[in-house]
Tab-separated table of N, CA, C and O in Angstrom:
chain	number	residue	atom	x	y	z
A	1	MET	N	48.388	16.076	-16.886
A	1	MET	CA	47.614	15.476	-15.817
A	1	MET	C	46.498	16.427	-15.434
A	1	MET	O	46.673	17.617	-15.342
A	2	SER	N	45.342	15.891	-15.220
A	2	SER	CA	44.197	16.700	-14.864
A	2	SER	C	43.700	16.283	-13.484
A	2	SER	O	43.526	15.101	-13.220
A	3	THR	N	43.525	17.252	-12.591
A	3	THR	CA	43.011	16.948	-11.258
A	3	THR	C	41.926	17.934	-10.888
A	3	THR	O	41.871	19.049	-11.394
A	4	THR	N	41.067	17.491	-10.002
A	4	THR	CA	40.018	18.324	-9.451
A	4	THR	C	40.150	18.251	-7.937
A	4	THR	O	40.363	17.178	-7.382
A	5	THR	N	40.031	19.367	-7.243
A	5	THR	CA	40.144	19.377	-5.795
A	5	THR	C	38.763	19.266	-5.178
A	5	THR	O	37.862	20.044	-5.490
A	6	ASN	N	38.591	18.278	-4.292
A	6	ASN	CA	37.347	18.071	-3.583
A	6	ASN	C	37.206	19.179	-2.539
A	6	ASN	O	38.080	19.368	-1.694
A	7	ALA	N	36.092	19.917	-2.584
A	7	ALA	CA	35.886	21.056	-1.689
A	7	ALA	C	35.763	20.633	-0.224
A	7	ALA	O	36.141	21.378	0.675
A	8	VAL	N	35.248	19.436	0.051
A	8	VAL	CA	35.045	18.982	1.427
A	8	VAL	C	36.340	18.468	2.039
A	8	VAL	O	36.730	18.859	3.135
A	9	THR	N	37.042	17.576	1.319
A	9	THR	CA	38.232	16.944	1.888
A	9	THR	C	39.521	17.673	1.529
A	9	THR	O	40.535	17.484	2.186
A	10	GLY	N	39.493	18.492	0.475
A	10	GLY	CA	40.687	19.189	0.036
A	10	GLY	C	41.663	18.295	-0.720
A	10	GLY	O	42.774	18.695	-1.028
A	11	LEU	N	41.256	17.055	-1.010
A	11	LEU	CA	42.119	16.118	-1.725
A	11	LEU	C	41.985	16.302	-3.228
A	11	LEU	O	40.908	16.604	-3.733
A	12	ASP	N	43.092	16.098	-3.944
A	12	ASP	CA	43.055	16.130	-5.396
A	12	ASP	C	42.543	14.791	-5.907
A	12	ASP	O	43.002	13.729	-5.483
A	13	ILE	N	41.587	14.847	-6.826
A	13	ILE	CA	41.022	13.658	-7.444
A	13	ILE	C	41.505	13.629	-8.885
A	13	ILE	O	41.280	14.567	-9.639
A	14	THR	N	42.174	12.534	-9.266
A	14	THR	CA	42.697	12.410	-10.619
A	14	THR	C	41.556	12.124	-11.584
A	14	THR	O	40.694	11.294	-11.321
A	15	THR	N	41.566	12.825	-12.688
A	15	THR	CA	40.554	12.612	-13.724
A	15	THR	C	41.254	12.194	-15.011
A	15	THR	O	42.432	12.429	-15.207
A	16	SER	N	40.498	11.571	-15.897
A	16	SER	CA	41.052	11.127	-17.163
A	16	SER	C	41.295	12.319	-18.067
A	16	SER	O	40.493	13.239	-18.135
A	17	ASN	N	42.429	12.299	-18.768
A	17	ASN	CA	42.752	13.351	-19.709
A	17	ASN	C	42.129	13.091	-21.075
A	17	ASN	O	41.770	14.021	-21.770
A	18	ASP	N	42.040	11.812	-21.453
A	18	ASP	CA	41.520	11.487	-22.768
A	18	ASP	C	41.117	10.017	-22.809
A	18	ASP	O	41.762	9.171	-22.194
A	19	ILE	N	40.053	9.730	-23.525
A	19	ILE	CA	39.580	8.368	-23.747
A	19	ILE	C	39.154	8.312	-25.208
A	19	ILE	O	38.354	9.139	-25.652
A	20	TYR	N	39.689	7.335	-25.952
A	20	TYR	CA	39.314	7.265	-27.359
A	20	TYR	C	39.507	5.862	-27.918
A	20	TYR	O	40.164	5.013	-27.319
A	21	ILE	N	38.916	5.643	-29.098
A	21	ILE	CA	39.044	4.393	-29.838
A	21	ILE	C	39.952	4.673	-31.025
A	21	ILE	O	39.795	5.693	-31.702
A	22	GLU	N	40.906	3.762	-31.277
A	22	GLU	CA	41.786	3.931	-32.427
A	22	GLU	C	41.794	2.667	-33.287
A	22	GLU	O	41.659	1.556	-32.769
A	23	VAL	N	41.930	2.884	-34.586
A	23	VAL	CA	42.066	1.803	-35.549
A	23	VAL	C	43.345	2.074	-36.327
A	23	VAL	O	43.513	3.166	-36.882
A	24	ASP	N	44.248	1.099	-36.361
A	24	ASP	CA	45.536	1.247	-37.049
A	24	ASP	C	46.276	2.503	-36.595
A	24	ASP	O	46.859	3.225	-37.411
A	25	GLY	N	46.222	2.807	-35.296
A	25	GLY	CA	46.933	3.956	-34.753
A	25	GLY	C	46.256	5.297	-34.981
A	25	GLY	O	46.754	6.327	-34.559
A	26	LYS	N	45.105	5.305	-35.636
A	26	LYS	CA	44.385	6.545	-35.930
A	26	LYS	C	43.163	6.666	-35.022
A	26	LYS	O	42.368	5.737	-34.910
A	27	ARG	N	43.016	7.816	-34.390
A	27	ARG	CA	41.866	8.076	-33.520
A	27	ARG	C	40.603	8.161	-34.380
A	27	ARG	O	40.527	8.972	-35.297
A	28	VAL	N	39.611	7.311	-34.075
A	28	VAL	CA	38.377	7.314	-34.858
A	28	VAL	C	37.159	7.739	-34.051
A	28	VAL	O	36.143	8.145	-34.623
A	29	ALA	N	37.252	7.648	-32.706
A	29	ALA	CA	36.099	8.004	-31.880
A	29	ALA	C	36.561	8.465	-30.503
A	29	ALA	O	37.578	8.009	-29.993
A	30	GLY	N	35.785	9.370	-29.919
A	30	GLY	CA	36.025	9.831	-28.564
A	30	GLY	C	35.021	9.203	-27.619
A	30	GLY	O	33.958	8.752	-28.034
A	31	VAL	N	35.362	9.187	-26.340
A	31	VAL	CA	34.517	8.572	-25.317
A	31	VAL	C	34.441	9.527	-24.140
A	31	VAL	O	35.453	10.071	-23.700
A	32	GLN	N	33.228	9.746	-23.613
A	32	GLN	CA	33.073	10.653	-22.485
A	32	GLN	C	33.385	9.977	-21.159
A	32	GLN	O	34.000	10.571	-20.282
A	33	SER	N	32.958	8.723	-20.976
A	33	SER	CA	33.242	8.040	-19.709
A	33	SER	C	33.362	6.539	-19.931
A	33	SER	O	32.947	6.019	-20.968
A	34	TYR	N	33.942	5.855	-18.945
A	34	TYR	CA	34.169	4.421	-19.080
A	34	TYR	C	34.111	3.737	-17.725
A	34	TYR	O	34.216	4.358	-16.676
A	35	ASN	N	33.962	2.419	-17.792
A	35	ASN	CA	34.032	1.555	-16.619
A	35	ASN	C	34.758	0.296	-17.083
A	35	ASN	O	34.445	-0.227	-18.142
A	36	THR	N	35.747	-0.173	-16.326
A	36	THR	CA	36.474	-1.368	-16.720
A	36	THR	C	36.298	-2.472	-15.692
A	36	THR	O	36.084	-2.210	-14.506
A	37	LYS	N	36.376	-3.701	-16.177
A	37	LYS	CA	36.297	-4.860	-15.298
A	37	LYS	C	37.310	-5.887	-15.788
A	37	LYS	O	37.386	-6.184	-16.976
A	38	TYR	N	38.114	-6.396	-14.848
A	38	TYR	CA	39.091	-7.431	-15.148
A	38	TYR	C	38.674	-8.699	-14.425
A	38	TYR	O	38.292	-8.656	-13.245
A	39	SER	N	38.724	-9.821	-15.119
A	39	SER	CA	38.420	-11.092	-14.468
A	39	SER	C	39.373	-12.165	-15.001
A	39	SER	O	39.896	-12.055	-16.101
A	40	LYS	N	39.603	-13.175	-14.172
A	40	LYS	CA	40.456	-14.293	-14.562
A	40	LYS	C	39.823	-15.573	-14.040
A	40	LYS	O	39.452	-15.663	-12.861
A	41	ASP	N	39.700	-16.554	-14.917
A	41	ASP	CA	39.186	-17.852	-14.498
A	41	ASP	C	40.192	-18.518	-13.569
A	41	ASP	O	41.387	-18.538	-13.853
A	42	THR	N	39.719	-19.027	-12.456
A	42	THR	CA	40.583	-19.776	-11.542
A	42	THR	C	39.858	-21.040	-11.088
A	42	THR	O	38.628	-21.057	-10.977
A	43	LYS	N	40.634	-22.079	-10.857
A	43	LYS	CA	40.074	-23.336	-10.361
A	43	LYS	C	40.882	-23.772	-9.149
A	43	LYS	O	42.108	-23.675	-9.133
A	44	GLU	N	40.177	-24.251	-8.153
A	44	GLU	CA	40.842	-24.737	-6.943
A	44	GLU	C	41.488	-26.088	-7.200
A	44	GLU	O	40.959	-26.906	-7.957
A	45	VAL	N	42.628	-26.323	-6.555
A	45	VAL	CA	43.286	-27.624	-6.598
A	45	VAL	C	43.092	-28.260	-5.232
A	45	VAL	O	43.529	-27.716	-4.216
A	46	ASP	N	42.387	-29.377	-5.225
A	46	ASP	CA	42.104	-30.079	-3.978
A	46	ASP	C	43.020	-31.294	-3.841
A	46	ASP	O	43.434	-31.894	-4.835
A	47	ALA	N	43.318	-31.641	-2.616
A	47	ALA	CA	44.099	-32.845	-2.320
A	47	ALA	C	43.267	-33.742	-1.411
A	47	ALA	O	42.530	-33.259	-0.539
A	48	PHE	N	43.397	-35.031	-1.619
A	48	PHE	CA	42.646	-35.991	-0.834
A	48	PHE	C	42.968	-35.815	0.650
A	48	PHE	O	44.118	-35.727	1.049
A	49	GLY	N	41.921	-35.684	1.463
A	49	GLY	CA	42.083	-35.567	2.902
A	49	GLY	C	42.297	-34.143	3.408
A	49	GLY	O	42.430	-33.927	4.603
A	50	GLN	N	42.345	-33.156	2.524
A	50	GLN	CA	42.550	-31.770	2.933
A	50	GLN	C	41.204	-31.044	2.985
A	50	GLN	O	40.355	-31.233	2.117
A	51	ASP	N	41.021	-30.193	4.000
A	51	ASP	CA	39.787	-29.424	4.141
A	51	ASP	C	39.773	-28.163	3.283
A	51	ASP	O	38.706	-27.624	3.011
A	52	ILE	N	40.943	-27.696	2.932
A	52	ILE	CA	41.038	-26.462	2.142
A	52	ILE	C	41.837	-26.745	0.874
A	52	ILE	O	42.611	-27.700	0.821
A	53	PRO	N	41.653	-25.916	-0.160
A	53	PRO	CA	42.423	-26.127	-1.395
A	53	PRO	C	43.917	-25.959	-1.144
A	53	PRO	O	44.338	-25.189	-0.282
A	54	ILE	N	44.725	-26.669	-1.909
A	54	ILE	CA	46.178	-26.556	-1.758
A	54	ILE	C	46.775	-25.567	-2.763
A	54	ILE	O	47.957	-25.272	-2.731
A	55	GLY	N	45.923	-25.050	-3.645
A	55	GLY	CA	46.400	-24.080	-4.627
A	55	GLY	C	45.312	-23.738	-5.635
A	55	GLY	O	44.161	-24.133	-5.478
A	56	PHE	N	45.720	-23.007	-6.648
A	56	PHE	CA	44.802	-22.581	-7.698
A	56	PHE	C	45.464	-22.743	-9.059
A	56	PHE	O	46.678	-22.578	-9.195
A	57	ILE	N	44.672	-23.049	-10.054
A	57	ILE	CA	45.121	-23.056	-11.440
A	57	ILE	C	44.543	-21.804	-12.083
A	57	ILE	O	43.336	-21.563	-12.011
A	58	GLN	N	45.426	-20.997	-12.679
A	58	GLN	CA	44.971	-19.755	-13.304
A	58	GLN	C	44.557	-20.019	-14.743
A	58	GLN	O	45.199	-20.784	-15.455
A	59	GLY	N	43.483	-19.345	-15.145
A	59	GLY	CA	42.949	-19.527	-16.482
A	59	GLY	C	43.014	-18.265	-17.311
A	59	GLY	O	43.929	-17.455	-17.173
A	60	LYS	N	42.007	-18.072	-18.133
A	60	LYS	CA	41.964	-16.974	-19.091
A	60	LYS	C	41.708	-15.627	-18.411
A	60	LYS	O	40.965	-15.539	-17.445
A	61	LYS	N	42.341	-14.581	-18.969
A	61	LYS	CA	42.099	-13.217	-18.525
A	61	LYS	C	41.040	-12.601	-19.429
A	61	LYS	O	40.947	-12.931	-20.608
A	62	LYS	N	40.262	-11.682	-18.862
A	62	LYS	CA	39.234	-11.006	-19.653
A	62	LYS	C	39.126	-9.557	-19.192
A	62	LYS	O	39.007	-9.289	-18.002
A	63	TYR	N	39.191	-8.643	-20.146
A	63	TYR	CA	39.026	-7.218	-19.876
A	63	TYR	C	37.730	-6.773	-20.537
A	63	TYR	O	37.569	-6.920	-21.743
A	64	THR	N	36.814	-6.225	-19.757
A	64	THR	CA	35.552	-5.730	-20.278
A	64	THR	C	35.473	-4.240	-20.003
A	64	THR	O	35.727	-3.794	-18.882
A	65	LEU	N	35.133	-3.461	-21.025
A	65	LEU	CA	35.008	-2.015	-20.892
A	65	LEU	C	33.599	-1.600	-21.283
A	65	LEU	O	33.109	-1.996	-22.342
A	66	ASP	N	32.956	-0.825	-20.429
A	66	ASP	CA	31.675	-0.203	-20.746
A	66	ASP	C	31.961	1.260	-21.055
A	66	ASP	O	32.421	2.001	-20.184
A	67	LEU	N	31.715	1.658	-22.290
A	67	LEU	CA	31.971	3.025	-22.734
A	67	LEU	C	30.659	3.767	-22.864
A	67	LEU	O	29.704	3.231	-23.424
A	68	SER	N	30.606	4.996	-22.365
A	68	SER	CA	29.390	5.805	-22.437
A	68	SER	C	29.647	7.064	-23.243
A	68	SER	O	30.736	7.637	-23.186
A	69	ARG	N	28.629	7.493	-23.959
A	69	ARG	CA	28.670	8.701	-24.793
A	69	ARG	C	29.846	8.647	-25.764
A	69	ARG	O	30.739	9.476	-25.754
A	70	VAL	N	29.818	7.641	-26.609
A	70	VAL	CA	30.845	7.442	-27.628
A	70	VAL	C	30.443	8.218	-28.877
A	70	VAL	O	29.287	8.167	-29.303
A	71	TYR	N	31.384	8.948	-29.470
A	71	TYR	CA	31.068	9.748	-30.658
A	71	TYR	C	32.168	9.589	-31.704
A	71	TYR	O	33.352	9.470	-31.373
A	72	LEU	N	31.782	9.532	-32.964
A	72	LEU	CA	32.744	9.447	-34.060
A	72	LEU	C	33.425	10.790	-34.271
A	72	LEU	O	32.790	11.839	-34.175
A	73	GLU	N	34.713	10.743	-34.574
A	73	GLU	CA	35.428	11.948	-34.985
A	73	GLU	C	34.926	12.337	-36.375
A	73	GLU	O	34.467	11.481	-37.140
A	74	ASP	N	34.998	13.603	-36.715
A	74	ASP	CA	34.532	14.069	-38.026
A	74	ASP	C	35.232	13.345	-39.168
A	74	ASP	O	34.604	12.991	-40.162
A	75	THR	N	36.530	13.094	-39.038
A	75	THR	CA	37.270	12.417	-40.103
A	75	THR	C	36.804	10.972	-40.269
A	75	THR	O	36.796	10.441	-41.380
A	76	SER	N	36.387	10.328	-39.185
A	76	SER	CA	35.910	8.945	-39.256
A	76	SER	C	34.589	8.865	-40.005
A	76	SER	O	34.368	7.950	-40.795
A	77	ALA	N	33.714	9.810	-39.744
A	77	ALA	CA	32.437	9.835	-40.440
A	77	ALA	C	32.659	10.026	-41.938
A	77	ALA	O	31.982	9.410	-42.764
A	78	ASN	N	33.635	10.853	-42.289
A	78	ASN	CA	33.959	11.073	-43.701
A	78	ASN	C	34.582	9.827	-44.334
A	78	ASN	O	34.484	9.643	-45.547
A	79	ASP	N	35.249	8.975	-43.535
A	79	ASP	CA	35.869	7.747	-44.027
A	79	ASP	C	34.904	6.561	-43.999
A	79	ASP	O	35.325	5.414	-44.179
A	80	ASN	N	33.622	6.835	-43.746
A	80	ASN	CA	32.577	5.799	-43.686
A	80	ASN	C	32.821	4.753	-42.599
A	80	ASN	O	32.463	3.597	-42.750
A	81	ILE	N	33.441	5.159	-41.504
A	81	ILE	CA	33.603	4.277	-40.349
A	81	ILE	C	32.383	4.453	-39.460
A	81	ILE	O	31.925	5.563	-39.233
A	82	ASP	N	31.821	3.347	-39.001
A	82	ASP	CA	30.724	3.430	-38.044
A	82	ASP	C	30.984	2.445	-36.912
A	82	ASP	O	31.880	1.610	-36.986
A	83	PHE	N	30.218	2.560	-35.843
A	83	PHE	CA	30.446	1.728	-34.665
A	83	PHE	C	30.194	0.254	-34.937
A	83	PHE	O	30.832	-0.606	-34.357
A	84	TYR	N	29.261	-0.042	-35.837
A	84	TYR	CA	28.940	-1.431	-36.133
A	84	TYR	C	30.049	-2.108	-36.932
A	84	TYR	O	30.263	-3.307	-36.816
A	85	SER	N	30.786	-1.363	-37.735
A	85	SER	CA	31.901	-1.961	-38.482
A	85	SER	C	33.075	-2.264	-37.559
A	85	SER	O	33.904	-3.112	-37.881
A	86	LEU	N	33.168	-1.612	-36.415
A	86	LEU	CA	34.234	-1.901	-35.457
A	86	LEU	C	34.117	-3.312	-34.899
A	86	LEU	O	35.103	-3.901	-34.492
A	87	ALA	N	32.926	-3.875	-34.886
A	87	ALA	CA	32.717	-5.206	-34.333
A	87	ALA	C	33.491	-6.255	-35.119
A	87	ALA	O	33.865	-7.290	-34.580
A	88	ASP	N	33.789	-5.996	-36.380
A	88	ASP	CA	34.470	-6.964	-37.229
A	88	ASP	C	35.962	-6.677	-37.375
A	88	ASP	O	36.655	-7.386	-38.087
A	89	ASN	N	36.443	-5.643	-36.755
A	89	ASN	CA	37.841	-5.238	-36.914
A	89	ASN	C	38.556	-5.236	-35.577
A	89	ASN	O	37.953	-5.020	-34.539
A	90	ALA	N	39.847	-5.440	-35.633
A	90	ALA	CA	40.663	-5.297	-34.427
A	90	ALA	C	40.901	-3.802	-34.218
A	90	ALA	O	41.241	-3.083	-35.148
A	91	PHE	N	40.686	-3.334	-33.012
A	91	PHE	CA	40.903	-1.925	-32.677
A	91	PHE	C	41.320	-1.833	-31.226
A	91	PHE	O	41.312	-2.826	-30.498
A	92	ASN	N	41.724	-0.643	-30.812
A	92	ASN	CA	42.187	-0.407	-29.448
A	92	ASN	C	41.317	0.644	-28.767
A	92	ASN	O	40.789	1.533	-29.431
A	93	VAL	N	41.228	0.555	-27.449
A	93	VAL	CA	40.660	1.614	-26.626
A	93	VAL	C	41.807	2.167	-25.793
A	93	VAL	O	42.513	1.411	-25.119
A	94	VAL	N	42.018	3.480	-25.862
A	94	VAL	CA	43.126	4.125	-25.172
A	94	VAL	C	42.574	5.039	-24.087
A	94	VAL	O	41.666	5.835	-24.340
A	95	ILE	N	43.121	4.908	-22.885
A	95	ILE	CA	42.741	5.757	-21.755
A	95	ILE	C	44.009	6.423	-21.245
A	95	ILE	O	44.982	5.741	-20.909
A	96	ILE	N	44.010	7.749	-21.226
A	96	ILE	CA	45.144	8.487	-20.683
A	96	ILE	C	44.684	9.101	-19.370
A	96	ILE	O	43.764	9.913	-19.341
A	97	LYS	N	45.310	8.642	-18.289
A	97	LYS	CA	44.914	9.083	-16.952
A	97	LYS	C	46.167	9.287	-16.121
A	97	LYS	O	47.052	8.426	-16.115
A	98	ASN	N	46.239	10.412	-15.465
A	98	ASN	CA	47.381	10.700	-14.603
A	98	ASN	C	48.681	10.754	-15.399
A	98	ASN	O	49.733	10.410	-14.897
A	99	GLY	N	48.566	11.127	-16.681
A	99	GLY	CA	49.744	11.189	-17.539
A	99	GLY	C	50.198	9.840	-18.055
A	99	GLY	O	51.184	9.748	-18.768
A	100	ASN	N	49.511	8.764	-17.689
A	100	ASN	CA	49.862	7.417	-18.128
A	100	ASN	C	48.876	6.923	-19.176
A	100	ASN	O	47.667	7.107	-19.035
A	101	LYS	N	49.406	6.269	-20.188
A	101	LYS	CA	48.577	5.731	-21.264
A	101	LYS	C	48.350	4.245	-21.031
A	101	LYS	O	49.290	3.480	-20.851
A	102	VAL	N	47.077	3.846	-21.005
A	102	VAL	CA	46.707	2.442	-20.897
A	102	VAL	C	45.971	2.085	-22.179
A	102	VAL	O	45.010	2.757	-22.554
A	103	THR	N	46.448	1.036	-22.853
A	103	THR	CA	45.845	0.618	-24.112
A	103	THR	C	45.244	-0.769	-23.955
A	103	THR	O	45.929	-1.709	-23.539
A	104	TYR	N	43.969	-0.869	-24.257
A	104	TYR	CA	43.282	-2.153	-24.332
A	104	TYR	C	43.268	-2.515	-25.817
A	104	TYR	O	42.670	-1.804	-26.618
A	105	SER	N	43.939	-3.624	-26.163
A	105	SER	CA	44.119	-3.941	-27.581
A	105	SER	C	43.387	-5.217	-27.980
A	105	SER	O	42.937	-5.987	-27.133
A	106	ASP	N	43.307	-5.391	-29.301
A	106	ASP	CA	42.605	-6.537	-29.892
A	106	ASP	C	41.173	-6.614	-29.365
A	106	ASP	O	40.736	-7.639	-28.845
A	107	CYS	N	40.462	-5.513	-29.513
A	107	CYS	CA	39.111	-5.377	-28.968
A	107	CYS	C	38.050	-5.842	-29.953
A	107	CYS	O	38.247	-5.795	-31.165
A	108	ILE	N	36.927	-6.258	-29.396
A	108	ILE	CA	35.723	-6.519	-30.179
A	108	ILE	C	34.550	-5.849	-29.482
A	108	ILE	O	34.541	-5.690	-28.268
A	109	VAL	N	33.569	-5.449	-30.255
A	109	VAL	CA	32.339	-4.885	-29.706
A	109	VAL	C	31.410	-6.041	-29.381
A	109	VAL	O	31.132	-6.878	-30.232
A	110	THR	N	30.930	-6.091	-28.135
A	110	THR	CA	30.006	-7.153	-27.749
A	110	THR	C	28.583	-6.644	-27.572
A	110	THR	O	27.651	-7.438	-27.556
A	111	ASP	N	28.415	-5.310	-27.451
A	111	ASP	CA	27.067	-4.762	-27.282
A	111	ASP	C	27.066	-3.276	-27.629
A	111	ASP	O	28.013	-2.561	-27.292
A	112	ILE	N	26.031	-2.840	-28.311
A	112	ILE	CA	25.847	-1.418	-28.607
A	112	ILE	C	24.415	-1.043	-28.248
A	112	ILE	O	23.467	-1.706	-28.667
A	113	SER	N	24.258	0.022	-27.462
A	113	SER	CA	22.941	0.590	-27.159
A	113	SER	C	22.932	1.988	-27.742
A	113	SER	O	23.699	2.849	-27.315
A	114	GLU	N	22.080	2.203	-28.720
A	114	GLU	CA	22.083	3.473	-29.431
A	114	GLU	C	20.850	4.283	-29.071
A	114	GLU	O	19.737	3.778	-29.079
A	115	ASP	N	21.082	5.549	-28.758
A	115	ASP	CA	20.010	6.477	-28.428
A	115	ASP	C	20.455	7.851	-28.883
A	115	ASP	O	21.267	8.488	-28.221
A	116	ALA	N	19.968	8.293	-30.024
A	116	ALA	CA	20.465	9.547	-30.584
A	116	ALA	C	19.343	10.292	-31.294
A	116	ALA	O	18.323	9.730	-31.646
A	117	SER	N	19.605	11.566	-31.499
A	117	SER	CA	18.685	12.409	-32.255
A	117	SER	C	19.059	12.347	-33.731
A	117	SER	O	20.122	11.847	-34.103
A	118	LEU	N	18.210	12.903	-34.562
A	118	LEU	CA	18.465	12.968	-35.986
A	118	LEU	C	19.791	13.680	-36.244
A	118	LEU	O	20.085	14.705	-35.630
A	119	ASN	N	20.614	13.119	-37.114
A	119	ASN	CA	21.936	13.646	-37.481
A	119	ASN	C	22.932	13.667	-36.321
A	119	ASN	O	23.939	14.351	-36.395
A	120	ASP	N	22.664	12.937	-35.259
A	120	ASP	CA	23.564	12.865	-34.114
A	120	ASP	C	24.558	11.735	-34.339
A	120	ASP	O	24.202	10.665	-34.813
A	121	LYS	N	25.824	11.941	-33.990
A	121	LYS	CA	26.870	10.939	-34.175
A	121	LYS	C	27.173	10.176	-32.893
A	121	LYS	O	28.149	9.453	-32.816
A	122	VAL	N	26.349	10.320	-31.874
A	122	VAL	CA	26.647	9.742	-30.567
A	122	VAL	C	25.950	8.401	-30.398
A	122	VAL	O	24.786	8.251	-30.706
A	123	VAL	N	26.698	7.415	-29.898
A	123	VAL	CA	26.141	6.149	-29.469
A	123	VAL	C	26.127	6.209	-27.951
A	123	VAL	O	27.105	6.607	-27.319
A	124	GLU	N	25.026	5.839	-27.351
A	124	GLU	CA	24.887	5.981	-25.912
A	124	GLU	C	25.865	5.100	-25.133
A	124	GLU	O	26.557	5.557	-24.247
A	125	LYS	N	25.959	3.818	-25.489
A	125	LYS	CA	26.793	2.913	-24.708
A	125	LYS	C	27.312	1.776	-25.580
A	125	LYS	O	26.596	1.258	-26.416
A	126	MET	N	28.582	1.429	-25.367
A	126	MET	CA	29.190	0.284	-26.039
A	126	MET	C	29.882	-0.582	-24.995
A	126	MET	O	30.501	-0.061	-24.069
A	127	THR	N	29.764	-1.892	-25.153
A	127	THR	CA	30.515	-2.816	-24.321
A	127	THR	C	31.576	-3.451	-25.207
A	127	THR	O	31.285	-3.941	-26.293
A	128	ILE	N	32.808	-3.409	-24.721
A	128	ILE	CA	33.967	-3.859	-25.474
A	128	ILE	C	34.662	-4.953	-24.668
A	128	ILE	O	34.775	-4.843	-23.443
A	129	THR	N	35.142	-5.981	-25.338
A	129	THR	CA	35.992	-6.980	-24.707
A	129	THR	C	37.364	-6.909	-25.355
A	129	THR	O	37.465	-6.872	-26.585
A	130	ALA	N	38.413	-6.837	-24.519
A	130	ALA	CA	39.783	-6.712	-25.014
A	130	ALA	C	40.597	-7.941	-24.613
A	130	ALA	O	40.388	-8.509	-23.542
A	131	MET	N	41.531	-8.311	-25.479
A	131	MET	CA	42.391	-9.455	-25.192
A	131	MET	C	43.608	-9.065	-24.354
A	131	MET	O	44.113	-9.869	-23.582
A	132	ASN	N	44.066	-7.822	-24.502
A	132	ASN	CA	45.294	-7.404	-23.822
A	132	ASN	C	45.158	-6.012	-23.218
A	132	ASN	O	44.374	-5.194	-23.705
A	133	ARG	N	45.963	-5.755	-22.183
A	133	ARG	CA	46.039	-4.440	-21.554
A	133	ARG	C	47.512	-4.118	-21.329
A	133	ARG	O	48.234	-4.918	-20.716
A	134	THR	N	47.948	-2.962	-21.845
A	134	THR	CA	49.332	-2.565	-21.664
A	134	THR	C	49.390	-1.125	-21.162
A	134	THR	O	48.546	-0.315	-21.496
A	135	LYS	N	50.403	-0.849	-20.336
A	135	LYS	CA	50.631	0.507	-19.832
A	135	LYS	C	51.856	1.080	-20.519
A	135	LYS	O	52.825	0.375	-20.743
A	136	GLY	N	51.747	2.376	-20.812
A	136	GLY	CA	52.901	3.054	-21.379
A	136	GLY	C	52.762	3.389	-22.829
A	136	GLY	O	51.886	3.100	-23.536
């Protein structure tokens, strides 16, 4: 577990221990930072003569991850893996925070913004959509 103590409040702030992309259980890329968003489609159920909904119908779940400063591991570059080939393959994004492992699985790449220098292995930003999220 990794923590940083805030100098003003004296509170410990939990930080991520590791963030990475894996294919078939093998780490292929590291990630410097991330942002996640969870959404679920819902529809109101109305009844005749009622002013307010009487319930909700739950729909599809969606996990969206914005990854920043994504870089290929040296072994991945040697295996001819690149970020664009991940768009066609099932892969996972793993976040280890507070000693807990959260895996976003069955991912697809929905957007890549690339900004790099010559011979640089870093992709500036990737947007990933995952079908599942599991803890542990």
